[in-house]
Amino acid sequence: MTSASELRSGKGDRDENFPVASWIIHPRHRALILAYYNFVRTADDIADHATLPADEKLRYLDLLEAELLGKGDTQAEAVALRRALAERGMAPRHALDVLIAFRMDVTKLRYETWDEVIHYCRYSAMPVGRFMLDVHGEATSTWAASDALCAGLQINNHLQDCGKDFRELNRVYLPRDALAASGASVEQLGLAQSPPAMLACLQGLAARNEALLNEGRSLAAEIRDVRLGVDVAVIQAYADRIVRLLKVRDPLRERVHLNKLELLTFSLAGIAGELGRRAIGRKAISRPGTAHDA
């Protein structure tokens, strides 16, 4: 069987919403994180492959899972992640979870409700955050905020790419009940500009997603590792900017991704904000005689 890595779909644009291999992360964690990233991206490219039949996609995803679990050595990304996890004594649960989402991408092209979309995010996005937290030895109490942030990042991406997903993959993550409530139709996603009903639907979903992102806002402060906390603050800054764009722009017609200058600007703002918050926090905690000041 062909190696899964040879099936890479060649997607040139990688989503800035999930910069999991950030330079901010401590170098001791990067090899494991990159192994996870490469595994996930390979599975993603299989699920999104333009010409591979659905049954073949599922066979390749099953093969990645089998080799991640030690049953074979033909798939480089699965073998590399298996070995990297073994070196750290970590289980493959967060990689197995994302494979569930990629199988859904192959077999499920429509979503009825917001809750169905969140269920998809439970496997497509939340495991990424949980994996990062586990790599850094963070408490599982951080998972709730992480899940909200990661789901919000995923839905931002769904809204950003709703036209492309429909045209290229016939895949629609917008809930059917939200489309119906606005009087919009799936077919309108193929247009060069959103009709008023579709625009109302998209911007309404963006507003709902902004509330979800707000549920994850405490995550950076809950994380003990300074580098990871700063990285999360940067990601939150990206997400906030993107959702603000989605609330006022038409993703079928206008740019709703961050350009390089915006990425730099919001990276610096996120870094400065989180480092400043932690510096103030340390001073307050360490100042003598202030144990009850808060």
GROMACS .gro file of N, CA and C in nm, residues 24-174:
model
  453
   24ILE      N    1   0.746   2.972   2.030
   24ILE     CA    2   0.736   3.010   2.171
   24ILE      C    3   0.752   2.888   2.262
   25ILE      N    4   0.707   2.772   2.214
   25ILE     CA    5   0.711   2.650   2.295
   25ILE      C    6   0.856   2.610   2.323
   26HIS      N    7   0.881   2.558   2.442
   26HIS     CA    8   1.016   2.519   2.481
   26HIS      C    9   1.070   2.411   2.386
   27PRO      N   10   1.197   2.423   2.346
   27PRO     CA   11   1.254   2.326   2.251
   27PRO      C   12   1.242   2.180   2.294
   28ARG      N   13   1.238   2.153   2.425
   28ARG     CA   14   1.233   2.013   2.468
   28ARG      C   15   1.102   1.946   2.429
   29HIS      N   16   0.999   2.025   2.399
   29HIS     CA   17   0.870   1.968   2.362
   29HIS      C   18   0.848   1.963   2.211
   30ARG      N   19   0.932   2.029   2.134
   30ARG     CA   20   0.899   2.050   1.993
   30ARG      C   21   0.901   1.923   1.909
   31ALA      N   22   0.992   1.831   1.937
   31ALA     CA   23   0.998   1.708   1.856
   31ALA      C   24   0.868   1.629   1.868
   32LEU      N   25   0.818   1.614   1.989
   32LEU     CA   26   0.693   1.542   2.010
   32LEU      C   27   0.576   1.617   1.947
   33ILE      N   28   0.572   1.749   1.965
   33ILE     CA   29   0.462   1.827   1.908
   33ILE      C   30   0.464   1.820   1.756
   34LEU      N   31   0.582   1.829   1.697
   34LEU     CA   32   0.590   1.821   1.551
   34LEU      C   33   0.551   1.682   1.500
   35ALA      N   34   0.584   1.578   1.575
   35ALA     CA   35   0.542   1.444   1.536
   35ALA      C   36   0.391   1.433   1.536
   36TYR      N   37   0.328   1.491   1.639
   36TYR     CA   38   0.182   1.493   1.646
   36TYR      C   39   0.124   1.574   1.531
   37TYR      N   40   0.180   1.692   1.509
   37TYR     CA   41   0.134   1.780   1.403
   37TYR      C   42   0.142   1.710   1.267
   38ASN      N   43   0.254   1.645   1.237
   38ASN     CA   44   0.269   1.577   1.109
   38ASN      C   45   0.171   1.462   1.093
   39PHE      N   46   0.146   1.390   1.201
   39PHE     CA   47   0.048   1.282   1.197
   39PHE      C   48  -0.091   1.338   1.167
   40VAL      N   49  -0.128   1.443   1.239
   40VAL     CA   50  -0.261   1.501   1.221
   40VAL      C   51  -0.276   1.558   1.081
   41ARG      N   52  -0.175   1.627   1.031
   41ARG     CA   53  -0.183   1.687   0.899
   41ARG      C   54  -0.190   1.581   0.789
   42THR      N   55  -0.119   1.472   0.808
   42THR     CA   56  -0.127   1.364   0.710
   42THR      C   57  -0.268   1.306   0.706
   43ALA      N   58  -0.326   1.282   0.822
   43ALA     CA   59  -0.462   1.230   0.827
   43ALA      C   60  -0.561   1.331   0.768
   44ASP      N   61  -0.540   1.458   0.795
   44ASP     CA   62  -0.625   1.563   0.741
   44ASP      C   63  -0.619   1.564   0.589
   45ASP      N   64  -0.499   1.554   0.534
   45ASP     CA   65  -0.483   1.555   0.389
   45ASP      C   66  -0.546   1.432   0.324
   46ILE      N   67  -0.543   1.320   0.393
   46ILE     CA   68  -0.612   1.201   0.341
   46ILE      C   69  -0.762   1.227   0.334
   47ALA      N   70  -0.818   1.278   0.443
   47ALA     CA   71  -0.962   1.303   0.447
   47ALA      C   72  -1.006   1.404   0.343
   48ASP      N   73  -0.918   1.500   0.310
   48ASP     CA   74  -0.953   1.606   0.216
   48ASP      C   75  -0.903   1.579   0.074
   49HIS      N   76  -0.847   1.462   0.049
   49HIS     CA   77  -0.790   1.433  -0.082
   49HIS      C   78  -0.895   1.449  -0.192
   50ALA      N   79  -0.856   1.513  -0.300
   50ALA     CA   80  -0.953   1.550  -0.404
   50ALA      C   81  -1.005   1.432  -0.484
   51THR      N   82  -0.926   1.329  -0.503
   51THR     CA   83  -0.965   1.220  -0.593
   51THR      C   84  -0.974   1.083  -0.528
   52LEU      N   85  -0.923   1.066  -0.409
   52LEU     CA   86  -0.923   0.934  -0.346
   52LEU      C   87  -1.065   0.895  -0.306
   53PRO      N   88  -1.112   0.776  -0.343
   53PRO     CA   89  -1.247   0.733  -0.303
   53PRO      C   90  -1.261   0.723  -0.152
   54ALA      N   91  -1.383   0.737  -0.104
   54ALA     CA   92  -1.408   0.739   0.040
   54ALA      C   93  -1.358   0.612   0.108
   55ASP      N   94  -1.381   0.496   0.047
   55ASP     CA   95  -1.340   0.372   0.113
   55ASP      C   96  -1.188   0.363   0.124
   56GLU      N   97  -1.117   0.420   0.025
   56GLU     CA   98  -0.971   0.421   0.033
   56GLU      C   99  -0.923   0.517   0.141
   57LYS      N  100  -0.989   0.631   0.154
   57LYS     CA  101  -0.953   0.724   0.261
   57LYS      C  102  -0.966   0.657   0.397
   58LEU      N  103  -1.076   0.586   0.417
   58LEU     CA  104  -1.097   0.518   0.544
   58LEU      C  105  -0.992   0.409   0.567
   59ARG      N  106  -0.953   0.340   0.461
   59ARG     CA  107  -0.849   0.237   0.475
   59ARG      C  108  -0.718   0.299   0.520
   60TYR      N  109  -0.683   0.413   0.464
   60TYR     CA  110  -0.559   0.479   0.503
   60TYR      C  111  -0.566   0.531   0.647
   61LEU      N  112  -0.680   0.585   0.685
   61LEU     CA  113  -0.695   0.631   0.823
   61LEU      C  114  -0.686   0.514   0.920
   62ASP      N  115  -0.746   0.402   0.883
   62ASP     CA  116  -0.735   0.281   0.967
   62ASP      C  117  -0.590   0.234   0.976
   63LEU      N  118  -0.517   0.245   0.866
   63LEU     CA  119  -0.377   0.203   0.865
   63LEU      C  120  -0.294   0.293   0.957
   64LEU      N  121  -0.318   0.423   0.952
   64LEU     CA  122  -0.248   0.513   1.042
   64LEU      C  123  -0.274   0.477   1.188
   65GLU      N  124  -0.400   0.446   1.218
   65GLU     CA  125  -0.433   0.408   1.356
   65GLU      C  126  -0.363   0.279   1.395
   66ALA      N  127  -0.367   0.181   1.308
   66ALA     CA  128  -0.305   0.051   1.339
   66ALA      C  129  -0.156   0.068   1.367
   67GLU      N  130  -0.090   0.145   1.285
   67GLU     CA  131   0.055   0.159   1.303
   67GLU      C  132   0.089   0.251   1.420
   68LEU      N  133   0.003   0.346   1.450
   68LEU     CA  134   0.022   0.425   1.572
   68LEU      C  135   0.018   0.334   1.694
   69LEU      N  136  -0.063   0.229   1.686
   69LEU     CA  137  -0.078   0.134   1.796
   69LEU      C  138   0.023   0.020   1.789
   70GLY      N  139   0.118   0.029   1.696
   70GLY     CA  140   0.227  -0.068   1.692
   70GLY      C  141   0.211  -0.182   1.596
   71LYS      N  142   0.108  -0.177   1.511
   71LYS     CA  143   0.082  -0.287   1.418
   71LYS      C  144   0.135  -0.254   1.279
   72GLY      N  145   0.267  -0.246   1.267
   72GLY     CA  146   0.329  -0.219   1.138
   72GLY      C  147   0.420  -0.097   1.143
   73ASP      N  148   0.502  -0.087   1.038
   73ASP     CA  149   0.601   0.021   1.033
   73ASP      C  150   0.612   0.081   0.894
   74THR      N  151   0.503   0.088   0.820
   74THR     CA  152   0.509   0.139   0.682
   74THR      C  153   0.472   0.286   0.671
   75GLN      N  154   0.407   0.341   0.772
   75GLN     CA  155   0.360   0.480   0.766
   75GLN      C  156   0.447   0.566   0.856
   76ALA      N  157   0.531   0.647   0.795
   76ALA     CA  158   0.634   0.719   0.869
   76ALA      C  159   0.578   0.808   0.979
   77GLU      N  160   0.469   0.878   0.952
   77GLU     CA  161   0.415   0.970   1.051
   77GLU      C  162   0.360   0.896   1.172
   78ALA      N  163   0.297   0.782   1.150
   78ALA     CA  164   0.244   0.703   1.261
   78ALA      C  165   0.357   0.646   1.345
   79VAL      N  166   0.460   0.597   1.278
   79VAL     CA  167   0.574   0.538   1.349
   79VAL      C  168   0.647   0.645   1.430
   80ALA      N  169   0.668   0.761   1.370
   80ALA     CA  170   0.739   0.868   1.440
   80ALA      C  171   0.663   0.913   1.563
   81LEU      N  172   0.532   0.928   1.552
   81LEU     CA  173   0.454   0.970   1.668
   81LEU      C  174   0.450   0.861   1.774
   82ARG      N  175   0.436   0.738   1.733
   82ARG     CA  176   0.436   0.626   1.828
   82ARG      C  177   0.563   0.625   1.911
   83ARG      N  178   0.676   0.644   1.845
   83ARG     CA  179   0.805   0.642   1.915
   83ARG      C  180   0.821   0.765   2.004
   84ALA      N  181   0.777   0.880   1.955
   84ALA     CA  182   0.789   1.002   2.035
   84ALA      C  183   0.703   0.995   2.160
   85LEU      N  184   0.583   0.940   2.146
   85LEU     CA  185   0.496   0.923   2.262
   85LEU      C  186   0.556   0.823   2.362
   86ALA      N  187   0.613   0.715   2.309
   86ALA     CA  188   0.672   0.613   2.397
   86ALA      C  189   0.788   0.671   2.478
   87GLU      N  190   0.866   0.759   2.415
   87GLU     CA  191   0.978   0.820   2.486
   87GLU      C  192   0.932   0.903   2.606
   88ARG      N  193   0.812   0.959   2.596
   88ARG     CA  194   0.759   1.042   2.704
   88ARG      C  195   0.662   0.965   2.793
   89GLY      N  196   0.638   0.838   2.761
   89GLY     CA  197   0.544   0.759   2.840
   89GLY      C  198   0.401   0.806   2.828
   90MET      N  199   0.365   0.860   2.711
   90MET     CA  200   0.230   0.912   2.688
   90MET      C  201   0.148   0.818   2.601
   91ALA      N  202   0.019   0.811   2.630
   91ALA     CA  203  -0.073   0.730   2.550
   91ALA      C  204  -0.112   0.805   2.423
   92PRO      N  205  -0.158   0.732   2.321
   92PRO     CA  206  -0.192   0.795   2.193
   92PRO      C  207  -0.335   0.848   2.184
   93ARG      N  208  -0.403   0.865   2.296
   93ARG     CA  209  -0.547   0.893   2.296
   93ARG      C  210  -0.583   1.016   2.214
   94HIS      N  211  -0.503   1.123   2.221
   94HIS     CA  212  -0.539   1.247   2.153
   94HIS      C  213  -0.518   1.236   2.001
   95ALA      N  214  -0.429   1.147   1.959
   95ALA     CA  215  -0.415   1.121   1.816
   95ALA      C  216  -0.527   1.031   1.766
   96LEU      N  217  -0.566   0.934   1.847
   96LEU     CA  218  -0.677   0.847   1.809
   96LEU      C  219  -0.807   0.925   1.798
   97ASP      N  220  -0.824   1.024   1.887
   97ASP     CA  221  -0.946   1.105   1.883
   97ASP      C  222  -0.958   1.183   1.752
   98VAL      N  223  -0.848   1.243   1.706
   98VAL     CA  224  -0.859   1.322   1.583
   98VAL      C  225  -0.890   1.233   1.463
   99LEU      N  226  -0.847   1.108   1.468
   99LEU     CA  227  -0.882   1.017   1.359
   99LEU      C  228  -1.032   0.996   1.349
  100ILE      N  229  -1.102   1.002   1.460
  100ILE     CA  230  -1.249   0.992   1.458
  100ILE      C  231  -1.306   1.108   1.378
  101ALA      N  232  -1.251   1.228   1.398
  101ALA     CA  233  -1.300   1.345   1.324
  101ALA      C  234  -1.272   1.331   1.175
  102PHE      N  235  -1.155   1.281   1.140
  102PHE     CA  236  -1.123   1.269   0.998
  102PHE      C  237  -1.209   1.162   0.930
  103ARG      N  238  -1.246   1.060   1.003
  103ARG     CA  239  -1.341   0.965   0.947
  103ARG      C  240  -1.477   1.031   0.927
  104MET      N  241  -1.515   1.117   1.021
  104MET     CA  242  -1.640   1.193   1.003
  104MET      C  243  -1.633   1.281   0.879
  105ASP      N  244  -1.516   1.340   0.853
  105ASP     CA  245  -1.501   1.423   0.734
  105ASP      C  246  -1.526   1.344   0.606
  106VAL      N  247  -1.491   1.218   0.610
  106VAL     CA  248  -1.511   1.133   0.493
  106VAL      C  249  -1.658   1.093   0.477
  107THR      N  250  -1.726   1.069   0.588
  107THR     CA  251  -1.859   1.007   0.583
  107THR      C  252  -1.975   1.102   0.613
  108LYS      N  253  -1.947   1.219   0.669
  108LYS     CA  254  -2.054   1.310   0.711
  108LYS      C  255  -2.031   1.446   0.646
  109LEU      N  256  -2.119   1.484   0.556
  109LEU     CA  257  -2.101   1.608   0.481
  109LEU      C  258  -2.190   1.722   0.528
  110ARG      N  259  -2.286   1.693   0.616
  110ARG     CA  260  -2.378   1.795   0.663
  110ARG      C  261  -2.400   1.781   0.814
  111TYR      N  262  -2.430   1.894   0.879
  111TYR     CA  263  -2.453   1.899   1.023
  111TYR      C  264  -2.587   1.967   1.049
  112GLU      N  265  -2.668   1.906   1.135
  112GLU     CA  266  -2.803   1.954   1.155
  112GLU      C  267  -2.811   2.070   1.254
  113THR      N  268  -2.731   2.065   1.359
  113THR     CA  269  -2.743   2.161   1.468
  113THR      C  270  -2.605   2.208   1.514
  114TRP      N  271  -2.604   2.313   1.593
  114TRP     CA  272  -2.481   2.361   1.658
  114TRP      C  273  -2.420   2.251   1.744
  115ASP      N  274  -2.503   2.177   1.815
  115ASP     CA  275  -2.451   2.070   1.902
  115ASP      C  276  -2.378   1.963   1.821
  116GLU      N  277  -2.426   1.935   1.700
  116GLU     CA  278  -2.357   1.838   1.615
  116GLU      C  279  -2.219   1.891   1.575
  117VAL      N  280  -2.212   2.020   1.548
  117VAL     CA  281  -2.083   2.080   1.513
  117VAL      C  282  -1.987   2.073   1.632
  118ILE      N  283  -2.039   2.100   1.752
  118ILE     CA  284  -1.956   2.092   1.872
  118ILE      C  285  -1.908   1.948   1.893
  119HIS      N  286  -1.994   1.852   1.865
  119HIS     CA  287  -1.954   1.711   1.876
  119HIS      C  288  -1.838   1.681   1.781
  120TYR      N  289  -1.845   1.734   1.660
  120TYR     CA  290  -1.734   1.719   1.566
  120TYR      C  291  -1.607   1.782   1.624
  121CYS      N  292  -1.620   1.901   1.680
  121CYS     CA  293  -1.505   1.970   1.738
  121CYS      C  294  -1.445   1.891   1.854
  122ARG      N  295  -1.529   1.814   1.923
  122ARG     CA  296  -1.480   1.729   2.033
  122ARG      C  297  -1.369   1.638   1.985
  123TYR      N  298  -1.372   1.600   1.859
  123TYR     CA  299  -1.271   1.510   1.805
  123TYR      C  300  -1.173   1.580   1.711
  124SER      N  301  -1.215   1.686   1.644
  124SER     CA  302  -1.128   1.752   1.547
  124SER      C  303  -1.035   1.854   1.610
  125ALA      N  304  -1.080   1.921   1.717
  125ALA     CA  305  -1.005   2.035   1.770
  125ALA      C  306  -0.966   2.019   1.917
  126MET      N  307  -1.059   1.975   1.999
  126MET     CA  308  -1.030   1.967   2.143
  126MET      C  309  -0.911   1.877   2.175
  127PRO      N  310  -0.891   1.764   2.103
  127PRO     CA  311  -0.775   1.681   2.135
  127PRO      C  312  -0.641   1.753   2.114
  128VAL      N  313  -0.638   1.851   2.023
  128VAL     CA  314  -0.513   1.923   1.999
  128VAL      C  315  -0.474   2.001   2.124
  129GLY      N  316  -0.570   2.073   2.181
  129GLY     CA  317  -0.543   2.147   2.303
  129GLY      C  318  -0.510   2.055   2.419
  130ARG      N  319  -0.585   1.947   2.433
  130ARG     CA  320  -0.559   1.853   2.543
  130ARG      C  321  -0.421   1.791   2.530
  131PHE      N  322  -0.381   1.760   2.407
  131PHE     CA  323  -0.247   1.705   2.384
  131PHE      C  324  -0.141   1.805   2.429
  132MET      N  325  -0.155   1.930   2.388
  132MET     CA  326  -0.056   2.031   2.427
  132MET      C  327  -0.047   2.045   2.579
  133LEU      N  328  -0.161   2.042   2.643
  133LEU     CA  329  -0.162   2.053   2.789
  133LEU      C  330  -0.095   1.932   2.853
  134ASP      N  331  -0.122   1.814   2.802
  134ASP     CA  332  -0.060   1.693   2.857
  134ASP      C  333   0.091   1.693   2.836
  135VAL      N  334   0.135   1.738   2.720
  135VAL     CA  335   0.279   1.744   2.692
  135VAL      C  336   0.349   1.830   2.796
  136HIS      N  337   0.281   1.937   2.838
  136HIS     CA  338   0.342   2.030   2.934
  136HIS      C  339   0.312   1.994   3.079
  137GLY      N  340   0.244   1.881   3.102
  137GLY     CA  341   0.217   1.838   3.237
  137GLY      C  342   0.115   1.922   3.310
  138GLU      N  343   0.025   1.986   3.234
  138GLU     CA  344  -0.078   2.069   3.298
  138GLU      C  345  -0.192   1.983   3.353
  139ALA      N  346  -0.265   2.038   3.448
  139ALA     CA  347  -0.376   1.966   3.511
  139ALA      C  348  -0.493   1.951   3.415
  140THR      N  349  -0.567   1.843   3.430
  140THR     CA  350  -0.685   1.823   3.346
  140THR      C  351  -0.794   1.925   3.375
  141SER      N  352  -0.782   1.997   3.484
  141SER     CA  353  -0.879   2.104   3.512
  141SER      C  354  -0.873   2.215   3.408
  142THR      N  355  -0.763   2.220   3.331
  142THR     CA  356  -0.751   2.321   3.225
  142THR      C  357  -0.827   2.281   3.098
  143TRP      N  358  -0.875   2.158   3.094
  143TRP     CA  359  -0.936   2.110   2.970
  143TRP      C  360  -1.064   2.184   2.933
  144ALA      N  361  -1.142   2.226   3.029
  144ALA     CA  362  -1.269   2.290   2.996
  144ALA      C  363  -1.246   2.418   2.916
  145ALA      N  364  -1.158   2.503   2.966
  145ALA     CA  365  -1.128   2.627   2.893
  145ALA      C  366  -1.061   2.597   2.760
  146SER      N  367  -0.972   2.498   2.759
  146SER     CA  368  -0.905   2.459   2.635
  146SER      C  369  -1.005   2.409   2.531
  147ASP      N  370  -1.099   2.328   2.575
  147ASP     CA  371  -1.199   2.276   2.482
  147ASP      C  372  -1.278   2.389   2.417
  148ALA      N  373  -1.315   2.489   2.496
  148ALA     CA  374  -1.392   2.602   2.442
  148ALA      C  375  -1.309   2.679   2.341
  149LEU      N  376  -1.183   2.707   2.375
  149LEU     CA  377  -1.097   2.781   2.283
  149LEU      C  378  -1.075   2.703   2.155
  150CYS      N  379  -1.044   2.574   2.167
  150CYS     CA  380  -1.015   2.494   2.047
  150CYS      C  381  -1.138   2.478   1.959
  151ALA      N  382  -1.254   2.459   2.019
  151ALA     CA  383  -1.377   2.451   1.940
  151ALA      C  384  -1.402   2.584   1.870
  152GLY      N  385  -1.379   2.694   1.940
  152GLY     CA  386  -1.396   2.826   1.878
  152GLY      C  387  -1.302   2.848   1.761
  153LEU      N  388  -1.177   2.803   1.776
  153LEU     CA  389  -1.081   2.812   1.666
  153LEU      C  390  -1.129   2.732   1.545
  154GLN      N  391  -1.180   2.612   1.572
  154GLN     CA  392  -1.227   2.527   1.464
  154GLN      C  393  -1.346   2.590   1.392
  155ILE      N  394  -1.439   2.646   1.467
  155ILE     CA  395  -1.557   2.706   1.405
  155ILE      C  396  -1.520   2.833   1.330
  156ASN      N  397  -1.425   2.910   1.382
  156ASN     CA  398  -1.371   3.022   1.304
  156ASN      C  399  -1.327   2.973   1.167
  157ASN      N  400  -1.253   2.862   1.167
  157ASN     CA  401  -1.203   2.807   1.041
  157ASN      C  402  -1.316   2.761   0.950
  158HIS      N  403  -1.417   2.699   1.010
  158HIS     CA  404  -1.534   2.657   0.930
  158HIS      C  405  -1.599   2.777   0.861
  159LEU      N  406  -1.612   2.887   0.934
  159LEU     CA  407  -1.675   3.006   0.878
  159LEU      C  408  -1.585   3.071   0.774
  160GLN      N  409  -1.456   3.078   0.801
  160GLN     CA  410  -1.362   3.136   0.706
  160GLN      C  411  -1.366   3.063   0.572
  161ASP      N  412  -1.371   2.931   0.576
  161ASP     CA  413  -1.355   2.849   0.456
  161ASP      C  414  -1.485   2.785   0.409
  162CYS      N  415  -1.598   2.841   0.450
  162CYS     CA  416  -1.726   2.776   0.419
  162CYS      C  417  -1.749   2.764   0.269
  163GLY      N  418  -1.710   2.863   0.191
  163GLY     CA  419  -1.729   2.856   0.047
  163GLY      C  420  -1.639   2.753  -0.016
  164LYS      N  421  -1.512   2.753   0.022
  164LYS     CA  422  -1.416   2.658  -0.034
  164LYS      C  423  -1.452   2.515   0.003
  165ASP      N  424  -1.492   2.492   0.129
  165ASP     CA  425  -1.530   2.357   0.171
  165ASP      C  426  -1.647   2.304   0.089
  166PHE      N  427  -1.743   2.392   0.059
  166PHE     CA  428  -1.858   2.350  -0.019
  166PHE      C  429  -1.819   2.322  -0.164
  167ARG      N  430  -1.745   2.415  -0.223
  167ARG     CA  431  -1.711   2.401  -0.365
  167ARG      C  432  -1.617   2.284  -0.390
  168GLU      N  433  -1.517   2.265  -0.305
  168GLU     CA  434  -1.413   2.166  -0.331
  168GLU      C  435  -1.443   2.029  -0.272
  169LEU      N  436  -1.518   2.024  -0.162
  169LEU     CA  437  -1.538   1.898  -0.092
  169LEU      C  438  -1.685   1.863  -0.071
  170ASN      N  439  -1.775   1.953  -0.113
  170ASN     CA  440  -1.919   1.935  -0.085
  170ASN      C  441  -1.942   1.910   0.064
  171ARG      N  442  -1.864   1.979   0.146
  171ARG     CA  443  -1.871   1.963   0.291
  171ARG      C  444  -1.919   2.094   0.352
  172VAL      N  445  -2.023   2.084   0.437
  172VAL     CA  446  -2.082   2.204   0.496
  172VAL      C  447  -2.091   2.184   0.647
  173TYR      N  448  -2.020   2.270   0.721
  173TYR     CA  449  -2.023   2.264   0.866
  173TYR      C  450  -2.125   2.361   0.926
  174LEU      N  451  -2.187   2.445   0.845
  174LEU     CA  452  -2.289   2.535   0.896
  174LEU      C  453  -2.412   2.453   0.932
   0.00000   0.00000   0.00000
